[in-house]
Tab-separated table of C-alpha atoms in Angstrom:
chain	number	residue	atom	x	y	z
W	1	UNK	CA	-7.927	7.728	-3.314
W	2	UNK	CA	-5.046	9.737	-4.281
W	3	UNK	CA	-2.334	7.261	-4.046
W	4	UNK	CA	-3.749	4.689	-6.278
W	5	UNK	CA	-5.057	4.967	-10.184
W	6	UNK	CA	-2.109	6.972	-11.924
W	7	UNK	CA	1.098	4.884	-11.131
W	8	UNK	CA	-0.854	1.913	-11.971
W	9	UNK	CA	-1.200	3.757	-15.424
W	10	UNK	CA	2.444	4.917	-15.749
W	11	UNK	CA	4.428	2.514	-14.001
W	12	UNK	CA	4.900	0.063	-17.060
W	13	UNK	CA	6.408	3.340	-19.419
W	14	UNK	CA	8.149	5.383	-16.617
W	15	UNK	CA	10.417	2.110	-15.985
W	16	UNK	CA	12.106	2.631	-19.116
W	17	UNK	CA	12.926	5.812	-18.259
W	18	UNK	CA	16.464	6.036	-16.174
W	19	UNK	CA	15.589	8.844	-13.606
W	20	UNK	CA	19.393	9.292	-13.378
W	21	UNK	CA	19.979	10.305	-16.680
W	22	UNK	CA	22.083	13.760	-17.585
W	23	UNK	CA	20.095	16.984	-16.842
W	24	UNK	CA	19.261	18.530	-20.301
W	25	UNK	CA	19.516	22.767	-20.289
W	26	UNK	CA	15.669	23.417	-19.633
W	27	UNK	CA	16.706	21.233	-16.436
W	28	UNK	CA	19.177	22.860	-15.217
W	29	UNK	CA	19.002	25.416	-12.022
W	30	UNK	CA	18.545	28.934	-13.150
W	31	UNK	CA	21.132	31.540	-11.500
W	32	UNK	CA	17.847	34.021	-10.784
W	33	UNK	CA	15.129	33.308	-8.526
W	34	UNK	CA	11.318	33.419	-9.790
W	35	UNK	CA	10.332	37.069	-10.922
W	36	UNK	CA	7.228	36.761	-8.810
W	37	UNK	CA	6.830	38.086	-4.896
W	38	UNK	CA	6.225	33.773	-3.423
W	39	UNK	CA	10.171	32.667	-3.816
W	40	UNK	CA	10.631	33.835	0.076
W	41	UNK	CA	13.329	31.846	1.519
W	42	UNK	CA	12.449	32.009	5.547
W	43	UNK	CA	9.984	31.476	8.099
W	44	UNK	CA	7.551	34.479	7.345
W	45	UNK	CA	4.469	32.755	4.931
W	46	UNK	CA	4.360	35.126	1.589
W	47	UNK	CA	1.455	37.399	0.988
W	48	UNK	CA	-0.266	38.872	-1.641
W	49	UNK	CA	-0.805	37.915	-4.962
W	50	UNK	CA	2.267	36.537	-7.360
W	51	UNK	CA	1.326	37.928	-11.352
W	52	UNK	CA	-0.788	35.375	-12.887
W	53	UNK	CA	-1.485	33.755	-9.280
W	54	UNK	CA	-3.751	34.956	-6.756
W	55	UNK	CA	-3.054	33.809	-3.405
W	56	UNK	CA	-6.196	32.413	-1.830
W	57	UNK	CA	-4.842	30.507	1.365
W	58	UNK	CA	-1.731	31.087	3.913
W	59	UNK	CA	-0.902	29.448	6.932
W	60	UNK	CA	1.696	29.692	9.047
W	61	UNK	CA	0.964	27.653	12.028
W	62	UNK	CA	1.452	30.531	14.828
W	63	UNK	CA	-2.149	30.180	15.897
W	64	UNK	CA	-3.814	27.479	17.763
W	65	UNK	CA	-1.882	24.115	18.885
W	66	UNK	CA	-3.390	21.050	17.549
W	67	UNK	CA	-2.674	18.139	19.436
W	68	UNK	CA	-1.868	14.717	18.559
W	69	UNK	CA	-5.425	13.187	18.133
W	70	UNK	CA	-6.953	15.850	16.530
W	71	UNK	CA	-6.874	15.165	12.998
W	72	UNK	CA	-9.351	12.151	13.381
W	73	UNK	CA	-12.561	11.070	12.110
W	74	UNK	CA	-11.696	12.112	8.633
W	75	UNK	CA	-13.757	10.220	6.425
W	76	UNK	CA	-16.502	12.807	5.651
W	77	UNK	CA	-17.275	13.449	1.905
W	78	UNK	CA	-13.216	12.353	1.153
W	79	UNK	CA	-11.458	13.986	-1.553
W	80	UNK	CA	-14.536	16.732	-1.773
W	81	UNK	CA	-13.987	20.416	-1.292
W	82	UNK	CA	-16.914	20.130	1.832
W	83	UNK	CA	-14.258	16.862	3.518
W	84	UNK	CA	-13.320	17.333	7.215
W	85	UNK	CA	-11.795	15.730	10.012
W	86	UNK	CA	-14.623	15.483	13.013
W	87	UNK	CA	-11.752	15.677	15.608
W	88	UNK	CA	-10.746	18.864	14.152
W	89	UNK	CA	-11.967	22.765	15.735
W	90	UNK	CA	-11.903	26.296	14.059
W	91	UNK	CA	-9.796	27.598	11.933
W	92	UNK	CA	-8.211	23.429	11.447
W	93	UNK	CA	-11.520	21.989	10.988
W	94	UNK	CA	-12.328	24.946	8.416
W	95	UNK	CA	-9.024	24.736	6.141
W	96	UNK	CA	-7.756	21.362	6.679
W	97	UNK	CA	-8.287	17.689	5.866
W	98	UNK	CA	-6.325	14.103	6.102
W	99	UNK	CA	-6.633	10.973	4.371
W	100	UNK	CA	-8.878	8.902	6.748
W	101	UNK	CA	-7.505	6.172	9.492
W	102	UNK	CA	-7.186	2.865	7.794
W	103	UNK	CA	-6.395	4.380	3.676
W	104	UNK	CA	-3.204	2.047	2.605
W	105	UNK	CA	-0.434	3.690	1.472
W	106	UNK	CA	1.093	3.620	-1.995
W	107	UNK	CA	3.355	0.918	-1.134
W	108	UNK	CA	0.721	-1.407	0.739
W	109	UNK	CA	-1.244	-0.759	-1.875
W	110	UNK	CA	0.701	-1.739	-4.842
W	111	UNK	CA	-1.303	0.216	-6.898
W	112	UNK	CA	1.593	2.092	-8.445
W	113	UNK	CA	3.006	-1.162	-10.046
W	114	UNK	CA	5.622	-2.698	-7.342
W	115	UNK	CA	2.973	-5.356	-6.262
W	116	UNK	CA	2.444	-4.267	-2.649
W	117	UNK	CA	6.039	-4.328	-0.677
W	118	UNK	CA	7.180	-6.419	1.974
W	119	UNK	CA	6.638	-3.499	4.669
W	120	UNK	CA	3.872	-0.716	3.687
W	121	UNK	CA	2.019	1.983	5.689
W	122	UNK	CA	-1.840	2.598	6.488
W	123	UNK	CA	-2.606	6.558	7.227
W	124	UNK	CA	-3.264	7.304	10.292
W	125	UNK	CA	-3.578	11.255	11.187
W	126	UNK	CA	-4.695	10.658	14.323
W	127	UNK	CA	-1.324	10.135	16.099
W	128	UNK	CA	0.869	11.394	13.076
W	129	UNK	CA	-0.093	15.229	13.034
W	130	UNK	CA	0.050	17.891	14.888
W	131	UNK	CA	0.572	21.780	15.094
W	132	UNK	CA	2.469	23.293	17.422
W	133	UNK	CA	5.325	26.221	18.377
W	134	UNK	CA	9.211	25.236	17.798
W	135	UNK	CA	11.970	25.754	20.836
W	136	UNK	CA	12.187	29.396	19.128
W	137	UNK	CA	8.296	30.140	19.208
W	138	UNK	CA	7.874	29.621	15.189
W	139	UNK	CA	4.899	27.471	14.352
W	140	UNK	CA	5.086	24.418	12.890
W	141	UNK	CA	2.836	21.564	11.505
W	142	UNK	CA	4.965	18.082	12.536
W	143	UNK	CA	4.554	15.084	10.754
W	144	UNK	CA	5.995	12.055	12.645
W	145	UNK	CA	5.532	8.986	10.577
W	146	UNK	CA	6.272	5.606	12.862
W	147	UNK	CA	6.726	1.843	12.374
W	148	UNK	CA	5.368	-0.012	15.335
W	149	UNK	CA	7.656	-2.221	17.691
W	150	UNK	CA	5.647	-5.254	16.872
W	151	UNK	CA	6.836	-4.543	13.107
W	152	UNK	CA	2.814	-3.706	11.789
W	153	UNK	CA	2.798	-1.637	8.708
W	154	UNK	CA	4.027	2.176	9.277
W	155	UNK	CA	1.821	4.790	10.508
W	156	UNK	CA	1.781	7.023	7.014
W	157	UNK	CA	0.105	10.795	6.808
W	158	UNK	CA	-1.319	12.716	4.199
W	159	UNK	CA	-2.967	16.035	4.532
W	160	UNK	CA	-4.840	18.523	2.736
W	161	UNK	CA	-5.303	22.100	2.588
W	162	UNK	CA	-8.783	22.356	1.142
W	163	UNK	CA	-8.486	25.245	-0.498
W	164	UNK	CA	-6.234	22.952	-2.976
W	165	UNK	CA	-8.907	20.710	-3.011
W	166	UNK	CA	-10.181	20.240	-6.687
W	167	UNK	CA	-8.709	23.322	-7.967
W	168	UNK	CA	-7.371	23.482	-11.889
W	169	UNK	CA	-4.209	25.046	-12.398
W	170	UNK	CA	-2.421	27.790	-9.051
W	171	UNK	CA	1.126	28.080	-7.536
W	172	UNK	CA	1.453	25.566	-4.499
W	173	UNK	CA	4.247	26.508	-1.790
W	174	UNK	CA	5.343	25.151	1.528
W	175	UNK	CA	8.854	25.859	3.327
W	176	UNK	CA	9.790	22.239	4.833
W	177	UNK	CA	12.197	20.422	6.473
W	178	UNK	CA	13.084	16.690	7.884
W	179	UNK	CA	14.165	17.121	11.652
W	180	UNK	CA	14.881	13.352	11.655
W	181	UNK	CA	15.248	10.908	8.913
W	182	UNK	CA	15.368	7.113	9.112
W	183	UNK	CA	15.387	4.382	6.392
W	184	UNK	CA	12.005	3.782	4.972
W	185	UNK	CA	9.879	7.433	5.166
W	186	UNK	CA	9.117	9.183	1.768
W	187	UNK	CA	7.066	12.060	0.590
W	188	UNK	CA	5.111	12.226	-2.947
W	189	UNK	CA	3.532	15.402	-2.594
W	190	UNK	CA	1.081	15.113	-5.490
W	191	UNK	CA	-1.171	16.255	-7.984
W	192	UNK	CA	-3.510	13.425	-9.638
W	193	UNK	CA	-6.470	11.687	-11.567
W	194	UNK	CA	-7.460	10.758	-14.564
W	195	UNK	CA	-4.246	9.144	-15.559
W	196	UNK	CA	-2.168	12.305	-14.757
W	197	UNK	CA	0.352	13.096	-12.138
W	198	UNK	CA	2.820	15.700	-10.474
W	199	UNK	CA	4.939	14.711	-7.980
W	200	UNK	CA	6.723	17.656	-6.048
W	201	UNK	CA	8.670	17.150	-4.034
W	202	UNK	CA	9.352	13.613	-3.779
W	203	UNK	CA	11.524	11.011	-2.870
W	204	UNK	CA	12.875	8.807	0.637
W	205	UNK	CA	13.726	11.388	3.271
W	206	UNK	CA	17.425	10.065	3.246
W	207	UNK	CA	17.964	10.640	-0.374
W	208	UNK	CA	17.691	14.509	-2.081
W	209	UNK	CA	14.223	16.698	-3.453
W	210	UNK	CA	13.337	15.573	-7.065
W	211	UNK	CA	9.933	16.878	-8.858
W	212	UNK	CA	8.479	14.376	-11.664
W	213	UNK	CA	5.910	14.911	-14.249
W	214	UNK	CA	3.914	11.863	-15.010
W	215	UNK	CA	1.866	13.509	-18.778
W	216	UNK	CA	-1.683	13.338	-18.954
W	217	UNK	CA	-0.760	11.682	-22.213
W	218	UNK	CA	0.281	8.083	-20.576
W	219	UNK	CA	4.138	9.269	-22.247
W	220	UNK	CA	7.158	8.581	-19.969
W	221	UNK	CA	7.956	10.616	-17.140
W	222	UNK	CA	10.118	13.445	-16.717
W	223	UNK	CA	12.521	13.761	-13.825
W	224	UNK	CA	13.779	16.967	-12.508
W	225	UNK	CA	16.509	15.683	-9.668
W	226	UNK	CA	18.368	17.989	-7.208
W	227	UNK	CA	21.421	17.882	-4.508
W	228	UNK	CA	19.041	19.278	-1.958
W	229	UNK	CA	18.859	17.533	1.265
W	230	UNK	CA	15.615	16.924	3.017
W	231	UNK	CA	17.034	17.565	6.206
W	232	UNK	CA	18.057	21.346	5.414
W	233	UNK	CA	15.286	24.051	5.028
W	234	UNK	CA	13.386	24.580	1.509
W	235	UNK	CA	10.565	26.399	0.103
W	236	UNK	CA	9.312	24.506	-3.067
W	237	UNK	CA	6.730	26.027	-5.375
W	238	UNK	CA	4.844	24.397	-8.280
W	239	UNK	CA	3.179	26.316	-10.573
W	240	UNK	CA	0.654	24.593	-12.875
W	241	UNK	CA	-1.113	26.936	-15.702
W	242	UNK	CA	-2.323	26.022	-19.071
W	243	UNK	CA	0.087	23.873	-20.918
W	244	UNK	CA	3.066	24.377	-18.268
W	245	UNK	CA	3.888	22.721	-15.014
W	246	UNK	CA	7.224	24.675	-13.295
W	247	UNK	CA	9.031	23.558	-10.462
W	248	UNK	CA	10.875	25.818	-8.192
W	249	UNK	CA	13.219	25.120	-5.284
W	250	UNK	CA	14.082	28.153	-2.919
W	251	UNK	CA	13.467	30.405	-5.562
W	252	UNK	CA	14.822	28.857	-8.419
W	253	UNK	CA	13.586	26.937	-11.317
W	254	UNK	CA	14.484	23.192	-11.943
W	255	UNK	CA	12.650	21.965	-14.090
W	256	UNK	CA	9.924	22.401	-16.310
W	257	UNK	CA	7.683	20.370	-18.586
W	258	UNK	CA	4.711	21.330	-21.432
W	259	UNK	CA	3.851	17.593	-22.253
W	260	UNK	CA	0.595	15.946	-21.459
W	261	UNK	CA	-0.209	18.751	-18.648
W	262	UNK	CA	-3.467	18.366	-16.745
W	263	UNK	CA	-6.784	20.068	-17.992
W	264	UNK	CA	-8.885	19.133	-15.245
W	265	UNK	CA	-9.451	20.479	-11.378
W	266	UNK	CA	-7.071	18.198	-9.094
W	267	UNK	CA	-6.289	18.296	-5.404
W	268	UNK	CA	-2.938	19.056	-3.737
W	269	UNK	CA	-2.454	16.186	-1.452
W	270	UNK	CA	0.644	16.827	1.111
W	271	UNK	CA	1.768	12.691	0.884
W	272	UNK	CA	4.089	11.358	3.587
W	273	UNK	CA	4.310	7.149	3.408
W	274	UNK	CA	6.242	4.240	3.346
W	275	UNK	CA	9.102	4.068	1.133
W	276	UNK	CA	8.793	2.505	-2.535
W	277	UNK	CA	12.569	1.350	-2.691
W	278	UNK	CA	15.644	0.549	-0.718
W	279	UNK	CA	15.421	-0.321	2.686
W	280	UNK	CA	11.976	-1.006	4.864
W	281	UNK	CA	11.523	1.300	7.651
W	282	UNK	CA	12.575	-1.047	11.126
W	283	UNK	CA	10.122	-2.104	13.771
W	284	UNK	CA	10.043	0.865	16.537
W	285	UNK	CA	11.760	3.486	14.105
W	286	UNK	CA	10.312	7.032	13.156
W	287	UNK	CA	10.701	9.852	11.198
W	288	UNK	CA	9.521	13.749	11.349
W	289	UNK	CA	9.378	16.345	8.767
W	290	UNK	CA	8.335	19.841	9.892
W	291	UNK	CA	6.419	22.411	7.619
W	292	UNK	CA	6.040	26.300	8.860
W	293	UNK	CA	3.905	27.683	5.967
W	294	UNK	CA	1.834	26.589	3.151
W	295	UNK	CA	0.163	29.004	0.771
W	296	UNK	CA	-2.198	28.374	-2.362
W	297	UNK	CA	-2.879	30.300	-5.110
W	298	UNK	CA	-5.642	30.731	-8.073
W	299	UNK	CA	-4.207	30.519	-11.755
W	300	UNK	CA	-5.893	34.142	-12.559
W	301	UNK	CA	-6.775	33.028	-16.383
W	302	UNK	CA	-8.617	29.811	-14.800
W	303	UNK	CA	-11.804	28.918	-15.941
């Protein structure tokens, strides 16, 4: 699954690697947004095509409620471009998938090299998701991660528009935000496979957005860090074409890196789990992040 192979294959270089280090120039944020039409910085999901990118999925949640429950029954040709959630209807069960009830997270795992923490997550979509109207009518898709009282492993989600399912190169864009943090709740919002990875955004929901490219290559990572909260309103893009992943944070670039880029179709996998470092997430606690669009685009000179 998603959350597995690649860290295992990084882990041992990307610790030599101080995350924290200075931000060299092609770092740095640019004072101009993106010159393409997808850097909008509000509730309305973009449309149309972006240059190179052609947009071929927007949602912005303003349709039909899904309830808690909904996203269930999701182990049905996982990972595939045909995988759905039984529990889902329409338009949901059409464009949308989860990693199945009972998938460790990264951290229960231990697959990424921290040999399985003290306090992990499973994935459970089935009473983490669910799509629904704000106080002020705009949709919204909630994820509300949860540690049971009884102090069981956290209830971790990760969805998956499938039109990002096993697609090579595209712009990916979401406008987010964290409407409650708490200790212990993360997002790794990936790319991966075959010993690649690209992590955007990422990072415990009571720290700030960073992006990090993990090359193809099995080289050390590059970090891309930010002062941007989780619990304030962003739009991040990535955009992933031949020889270039770009990361863009309400409209601007932060980073940017040609090393080791992936070559091969890989899924977009919307990651929400149990945190890797500091503190454990307490018995009884929870955390919600909200999301009002997503669109997905087509790299035009794919093949």
């Amino acid at each position: 699954m998603y959350s597995r192979l690649p860290r295992a294959l990084v882990t041992a270089l990307s610790l030599i690697i101080t995350v924290a280090m200075p931000t060299p120039p092609s770092q740095a944020w640019e004072t101009t947004p993106t010159g393409d039409a997808c850097h909008t910085t509000n509730t309305n999901v973009p449309q149309g095509d972006c240059g190179p990118f052609r947009q071929i999925f927007a949602e912005n949640f303003n349709g039909d409620t899904v309830p808690l429950g909904a996203f269930s029954d999701c182990d049905h040709h996982a990972e595939q471009p045909d995988a759905f959630c039984d529990g889902l209807r329409g338009t949901y069960r059409a464009n949308w998938w989860a990693y199945p009830t009972g998938w460790p997270d990264t951290a229960t795992s231990g697959t990424d090299g921290n040999g399985g923490r003290a306090v992990g997550g499973v994935y459970h979509p089935e009473d983490t998701i669910s799509v629904g109207p704000a106080a002020d009518g705009d949709g919204r898709m909630r994820i509300r991660m949860w540690r049971p009282p009884d102090g069981s492993p956290v209830h971790a989600a990760a969805v998956v528009p499938k039109a990002a399912l096993r697609q090579k190169y595209g712009k990916y864009s979401a406008r987010l935000r964290v409407t409650r943090a708490a200790p212990g709740y993360k997002s790794a919002w990936l790319h991966y496979g075959d010993g690649c990875e690209v992590d955007y955004p990422e990072q415990n929901w009571t720290d700030t957005l960073a992006a990090f490219h993990h090359p193809c290559t099995g080289e050390g990572q590059d970090a891309f860090p930010t002062q941007a909260r989780w619990t304030a309103w962003h739009t991040i893009s990535l955009e992933w074409t031949p020889g270039s992943v770009r990361f863009y944070l309400d409209g601007h670039l932060i980073g940017h890196s040609d090393r080791g880029v992936p070559e091969q179709p890989l899924s977009w996998v919307l990651q929400n789990e149990s945190a890797l470092d500091g503190a454990y997430a307490t018995a009884g606690s929870h955390a919600e992040m909200q999301i009002t669009w997503v669109a997905v685009y087509a790299y035009a000179g794919a093949r």
